């Protein structure tokens, strides 16, 4: 039976031993690490922003309403107006080398690659964006072309949410699902309590306050989510609060200065509260004059941190009588964070590398 099957379905090899003599997968092949961040327009113009938003806002994990209704709203209203309105905001925060999110995410990927290479670990690190470029698919293909049979997927979201981490996993699975020879995969779900992450945040605060003095309050502004997503079982809010608790513990006597809020509200429904801008306005009206704001949920500065926080929220606080508003940048290419991120990756590679 086996001979009949072989003769009917397999081509006759020039060398009768060719099929059986193919080398097995090598155990010493390099391992791949795929970092995934949200994404960014390629350029700060309406055309690029429209393309990016079209992909981002078409993800059913991001907008959880029936797509046949949402696509009418998205194509008929949002994509015809919002890209033009966002273009000046993107231009204002754009760096010489491109989008801040891409620049700082790439810096982290390169930093991890360099530290791993210096320790003799045969690992290739690639960055992919869930929406936009470089795509997740292109990053996976690069790792496969480099000979990686095993790939560790690390979403660049310390706190888990279905609209960020889960959709990144979906994207990887969709691309790998098209392959005949699939790589072995591992996924990092969250690292909101990782000592390297918490330590890097605490060190950033201590160093900044050591140079510039302490504020009356420090506001930890996390990206918001619709309240119903948490009520339906998304652990995001719990993850954010656990991060805040651990950071407060590391700040010791200054823990009482720390508060939590949620930003980037979109649409009319209720989101996680308290909201960032209204909180800052209320503080100023209450007589709080000096505040610092940091965004622990973002590993790389982007529109939501550089424009929404540094500009819009700053203006709101000062309008209500505040006197000093300071923004502490994201971890970006901070050496302590690159070291901590590399350690986190190495721990997740246990058993794949010696």
Coordinates of C-alpha atoms in Angstrom, one line a residue:
X1 CA 0.0 0.0 0.0
X2 CA 2.8 2.4 0.9
X3 CA 4.5 1.7 -2.5
X4 CA 1.3 2.3 -4.4
X5 CA 0.8 5.6 -2.5
X6 CA 4.3 6.7 -3.2
X7 CA 4.3 5.9 -6.9
X8 CA 0.9 7.6 -7.4
X9 CA 1.4 10.9 -5.4
X10 CA 5.2 11.5 -5.1
X11 CA 7.4 12.6 -8.0
X12 CA 10.1 10.1 -9.0
X13 CA 13.3 11.5 -7.5
X14 CA 16.4 11.6 -9.7
X15 CA 18.2 10.1 -6.8
X16 CA 16.1 7.3 -5.2
X17 CA 17.7 8.2 -1.8
X18 CA 17.1 12.0 -2.2
X19 CA 13.9 12.1 -0.1
X20 CA 15.2 10.1 2.8
X21 CA 18.6 11.8 2.8
X22 CA 17.3 15.3 3.4
X23 CA 18.9 16.7 6.6
X24 CA 16.5 17.0 9.7
X25 CA 15.9 20.4 11.2
X26 CA 19.1 21.5 13.1
X27 CA 18.9 21.9 16.8
X28 CA 21.4 24.7 16.7
X29 CA 19.4 27.0 14.4
X30 CA 19.0 30.6 15.7
X31 CA 16.0 31.6 17.7
X32 CA 13.8 34.5 16.7
X33 CA 12.3 37.2 18.9
X34 CA 9.4 39.1 17.4
X35 CA 8.5 42.4 19.2
X36 CA 5.0 43.7 18.2
X37 CA 3.8 47.3 18.8
X38 CA 0.6 48.9 17.7
X39 CA 1.6 50.8 14.6
X40 CA 1.9 54.2 13.1
X41 CA 1.3 56.0 9.8
X42 CA 4.3 55.9 7.4
X43 CA 4.2 59.7 7.1
X44 CA 2.5 62.6 8.9
X45 CA 0.0 63.3 6.1
X46 CA -3.7 62.7 5.6
X47 CA -3.2 59.9 3.0
X48 CA -0.9 57.8 5.3
X49 CA -3.0 58.5 8.3
X50 CA -6.2 57.4 6.4
X51 CA -4.5 54.1 5.4
X52 CA -3.3 53.5 8.9
X53 CA -6.7 54.3 10.6
X54 CA -8.5 52.2 8.0
X55 CA -6.6 49.1 9.0
X56 CA -6.5 49.9 12.8
X57 CA -10.2 50.8 13.2
X58 CA -11.3 47.8 11.0
X59 CA -10.0 45.4 13.6
X60 CA -13.1 43.8 15.3
X61 CA -11.0 43.4 18.5
X62 CA -10.6 47.2 18.6
X63 CA -14.1 48.2 17.6
X64 CA -16.5 45.6 19.0
X65 CA -19.7 46.4 17.2
X66 CA -21.1 44.7 14.1
X67 CA -18.8 45.4 11.2
X68 CA -21.5 46.0 8.7
X69 CA -22.7 48.9 10.8
X70 CA -19.2 50.1 11.8
X71 CA -17.8 50.1 8.3
X72 CA -20.5 52.5 7.1
X73 CA -19.6 54.9 10.0
X74 CA -15.8 54.4 9.4
X75 CA -15.8 54.8 5.7
X76 CA -18.5 57.4 5.4
X77 CA -17.6 59.7 8.2
X78 CA -14.4 59.0 10.2
X79 CA -12.0 58.3 7.4
X80 CA -13.3 61.3 5.4
X81 CA -12.6 63.8 8.2
X82 CA -10.3 62.6 10.9
X83 CA -7.1 62.0 8.9
X84 CA -7.0 65.6 7.8
X85 CA -7.6 66.8 11.4
X86 CA -4.8 64.5 12.7
X87 CA -2.2 65.4 10.2
X88 CA -1.0 68.6 12.0
X89 CA -0.9 66.7 15.3
X90 CA 1.3 64.0 13.8
X91 CA 3.6 66.6 12.1
X92 CA 4.1 68.3 15.5
X93 CA 5.4 65.2 17.2
X94 CA 7.3 63.7 14.2
X95 CA 11.0 63.0 14.7
X96 CA 13.8 63.5 12.2
X97 CA 14.0 59.7 11.8
X98 CA 10.3 59.2 11.6
X99 CA 7.4 58.4 13.8
X100 CA 8.3 58.4 17.6
X101 CA 6.6 55.1 18.1
X102 CA 8.6 53.4 15.3
X103 CA 11.9 55.1 16.3
X104 CA 11.8 54.1 19.9
X105 CA 10.4 50.6 19.3
X106 CA 13.2 50.0 16.8
X107 CA 15.7 51.3 19.4
X108 CA 14.4 48.7 21.9
X109 CA 14.6 45.9 19.3
X110 CA 18.2 46.9 18.4
X111 CA 19.1 47.2 22.1
X112 CA 17.9 43.7 22.9
X113 CA 19.7 42.3 19.8
X114 CA 23.0 43.9 20.9
X115 CA 22.8 42.7 24.5
X116 CA 21.9 39.2 23.4
X117 CA 24.7 39.1 20.8
X118 CA 27.2 40.4 23.4
X119 CA 26.3 37.5 25.6
X120 CA 26.8 35.0 22.8
X121 CA 23.1 34.1 22.5
X122 CA 22.2 33.2 18.8
X123 CA 19.0 35.2 18.6
X124 CA 17.6 37.4 15.9
X125 CA 15.2 40.2 17.0
X126 CA 12.7 41.8 14.6
X127 CA 10.1 44.5 15.1
X128 CA 6.6 44.2 13.6
X129 CA 3.7 46.6 13.8
X130 CA 0.2 45.2 14.2
X131 CA -1.1 47.9 11.8
X132 CA 1.2 49.6 9.3
X133 CA 4.9 49.0 8.6
X134 CA 7.0 47.1 9.2
X135 CA 4.2 44.5 9.2
X136 CA 4.1 41.5 11.5
X137 CA 4.1 39.3 8.4
X138 CA 7.3 40.8 7.0
X139 CA 9.1 40.5 10.4
X140 CA 8.1 36.8 10.7
X141 CA 9.4 36.2 7.1
X142 CA 12.7 37.8 8.0
X143 CA 13.1 35.6 11.0
X144 CA 12.3 32.5 9.0
X145 CA 14.7 33.5 6.2
X146 CA 17.4 33.9 8.9
X147 CA 16.9 30.2 9.7
X148 CA 14.7 30.6 12.9
X149 CA 12.7 27.5 13.6
X150 CA 11.5 28.9 16.9
X151 CA 10.0 32.4 17.5
X152 CA 9.2 34.1 20.8
X153 CA 6.4 36.7 20.3
X154 CA 6.6 39.6 22.7
X155 CA 3.8 42.2 22.3
X156 CA 5.0 45.6 23.5
X157 CA 2.1 46.0 26.0
X158 CA 3.1 45.3 29.6
X159 CA -0.6 45.1 30.6
X160 CA -2.8 42.5 28.7
X161 CA -5.9 43.7 26.7
X162 CA -7.8 41.9 24.0
X163 CA -7.6 45.0 21.8
X164 CA -3.8 45.0 22.0
X165 CA -2.1 41.8 23.0
X166 CA -4.8 39.4 21.7
X167 CA -5.0 41.0 18.3
X168 CA -1.2 40.8 18.0
X169 CA -1.5 37.0 18.7
X170 CA -4.3 36.8 16.1
X171 CA -2.1 38.5 13.5
X172 CA 0.8 36.1 14.1
X173 CA -1.5 33.1 13.9
X174 CA -3.1 34.3 10.7
X175 CA 0.3 34.7 8.9
X176 CA 1.8 31.5 10.3
X177 CA -1.5 29.7 9.4
X178 CA -0.6 30.1 5.7
X179 CA 2.7 28.4 6.0
X180 CA 3.4 24.7 5.2
X181 CA 6.5 24.6 7.4
X182 CA 5.4 26.5 10.5
X183 CA 7.9 27.7 13.2
X184 CA 7.5 26.7 16.8
X185 CA 5.9 29.6 18.7
X186 CA 5.8 31.0 22.2
X187 CA 3.8 34.0 23.3
X188 CA 4.4 36.4 26.2
X189 CA 0.9 37.4 27.5
X190 CA 1.9 40.2 30.0
X191 CA 4.8 41.5 32.1
X192 CA 3.1 44.2 34.1
X193 CA 4.7 43.0 37.3
X194 CA 8.1 42.0 35.9
X195 CA 10.9 43.3 38.2
X196 CA 12.9 44.7 35.3
X197 CA 9.9 46.7 34.1
X198 CA 8.8 48.0 37.5
X199 CA 12.5 48.7 38.4
X200 CA 13.0 50.7 35.2
X201 CA 9.9 52.8 35.9
X202 CA 10.9 53.4 39.5
X203 CA 14.5 54.3 38.5
X204 CA 13.2 56.8 36.0
X205 CA 11.0 58.5 38.6
X206 CA 13.8 58.6 41.2
X207 CA 16.3 60.0 38.7
X208 CA 14.0 62.6 37.4
X209 CA 13.0 63.8 40.9
X210 CA 16.6 63.7 42.0
X211 CA 17.5 66.2 39.2
X212 CA 14.3 68.4 39.2
X213 CA 12.6 68.0 42.6
X214 CA 9.4 66.3 43.5
X215 CA 5.9 67.4 42.5
X216 CA 2.8 67.5 44.6
X217 CA 1.3 64.6 42.7
X218 CA 2.4 62.0 40.1
X219 CA -0.3 60.8 37.7
X220 CA 0.1 57.5 36.1
X221 CA -2.0 57.8 32.9
X222 CA -2.8 54.4 31.2
X223 CA -4.5 54.1 27.9
X224 CA -8.3 53.7 28.4
X225 CA -10.7 51.0 27.4
X226 CA -14.5 50.9 27.2
X227 CA -15.8 49.9 30.6
X228 CA -17.9 47.1 29.2
X229 CA -14.8 45.3 28.0
X230 CA -13.6 44.9 31.6
X231 CA -17.0 43.9 32.8
X232 CA -17.0 41.2 30.1
X233 CA -13.7 39.8 31.5
X234 CA -10.8 41.7 30.1
X235 CA -8.1 41.8 32.8
X236 CA -6.6 45.1 31.6
X237 CA -7.8 47.3 34.5
X238 CA -6.5 44.8 37.1
X239 CA -3.1 44.7 35.3
X240 CA -2.8 48.5 35.3
X241 CA -3.7 48.7 39.0
X242 CA -1.2 46.0 39.9
X243 CA 1.5 47.9 38.0
X244 CA 0.6 51.0 40.0
X245 CA 0.7 49.2 43.3
X246 CA 4.2 47.8 42.7
X247 CA 5.5 51.1 41.5
X248 CA 4.2 52.8 44.6
X249 CA 5.9 50.2 46.7
X250 CA 9.2 51.0 45.0
X251 CA 8.8 54.7 45.5
X252 CA 8.5 54.2 49.3
X253 CA 7.8 57.5 51.2
X254 CA 6.7 59.1 47.9
X255 CA 4.0 56.6 47.2
X256 CA 1.3 58.9 48.5
X257 CA 1.9 61.2 45.6
X258 CA 0.9 58.6 43.0
X259 CA -2.5 58.4 41.4
X260 CA -4.0 56.6 38.4
X261 CA -6.1 57.7 35.5
X262 CA -7.0 56.6 32.0
X263 CA -6.6 58.6 28.7
X264 CA -7.5 58.5 25.0
X265 CA -11.3 58.1 25.4
X266 CA -13.0 57.6 22.0
X267 CA -16.8 57.6 21.3
X268 CA -19.7 58.3 23.6
X269 CA -19.8 55.2 25.8
X270 CA -18.4 55.0 29.3
X271 CA -14.7 54.2 29.5
X272 CA -12.4 53.3 32.5
X273 CA -12.3 56.1 35.0
X274 CA -11.0 58.5 36.2
X275 CA -10.3 60.2 32.9
X276 CA -6.9 61.9 32.7
X277 CA -7.7 65.4 31.4
X278 CA -10.7 66.0 33.7
X279 CA -8.6 64.8 36.6
X280 CA -5.9 67.3 35.9
X281 CA -8.4 70.1 35.5
X282 CA -10.0 69.2 38.8
X283 CA -6.7 69.0 40.6
X284 CA -5.8 72.5 39.4
X285 CA -9.2 73.9 40.6
X286 CA -8.5 72.3 44.0
X287 CA -5.2 74.2 44.3
X288 CA -2.7 71.5 43.2
X289 CA -0.1 73.6 41.3
X290 CA 2.7 71.1 40.5
X291 CA 2.1 67.7 38.8
X292 CA 4.2 65.1 36.9
X293 CA 2.6 62.7 34.5
X294 CA 4.0 59.4 33.1
X295 CA 2.4 56.7 30.9
X296 CA 3.6 53.3 32.1
X297 CA 1.5 51.4 29.7
X298 CA 3.4 52.8 26.7
X299 CA 6.9 51.5 26.2
X300 CA 7.6 54.0 23.5
X301 CA 6.4 57.6 23.1
X302 CA 3.8 58.2 20.5
X303 CA 0.9 60.5 19.6
X304 CA -1.0 59.6 22.8
X305 CA 1.9 60.7 25.0
X306 CA 3.7 63.4 23.1
X307 CA 0.6 65.3 21.8
X308 CA -2.3 64.3 24.1
X309 CA -0.4 64.4 27.4
X310 CA 2.5 66.8 26.7
X311 CA 0.3 69.3 24.9
X312 CA -3.4 68.9 25.4
X313 CA -3.3 67.8 29.1
X314 CA -0.6 70.3 29.9
X315 CA -2.7 73.2 28.5
X316 CA -5.8 71.9 30.3
X317 CA -3.9 71.9 33.7
X318 CA -2.4 75.4 33.2
X319 CA -5.8 76.8 32.0
X320 CA -7.4 75.8 35.3
X321 CA -4.6 77.5 37.4
X322 CA -1.9 74.9 37.6
X323 CA 1.6 76.3 37.5
X324 CA 4.0 73.4 36.7
X325 CA 3.3 70.5 34.5
X326 CA 6.0 68.0 33.7
X327 CA 5.9 64.9 31.5
X328 CA 8.2 61.9 32.2
X329 CA 9.0 60.2 28.9
X330 CA 8.3 56.6 28.2
X331 CA 11.0 54.1 28.8
X332 CA 12.1 54.3 25.1
X333 CA 15.8 53.5 24.9
X334 CA 16.5 53.8 28.6
X335 CA 19.5 51.5 29.4
X336 CA 17.9 50.2 32.6
X337 CA 14.8 49.2 30.6
X338 CA 16.8 47.7 27.7
X339 CA 18.6 45.5 30.3
X340 CA 15.4 44.6 32.0
X341 CA 13.6 43.8 28.7
X342 CA 16.5 41.6 27.6
X343 CA 16.4 39.7 30.8
X344 CA 12.7 39.2 30.4
X345 CA 13.2 37.9 26.9
X346 CA 16.0 35.5 28.0
X347 CA 13.8 34.1 30.7
X348 CA 11.1 33.4 28.2
X349 CA 13.6 31.6 26.0
X350 CA 14.5 29.1 28.6
X351 CA 14.9 25.7 27.0
X352 CA 15.4 27.2 23.6
X353 CA 18.8 28.7 24.3
X354 CA 21.7 27.4 26.5

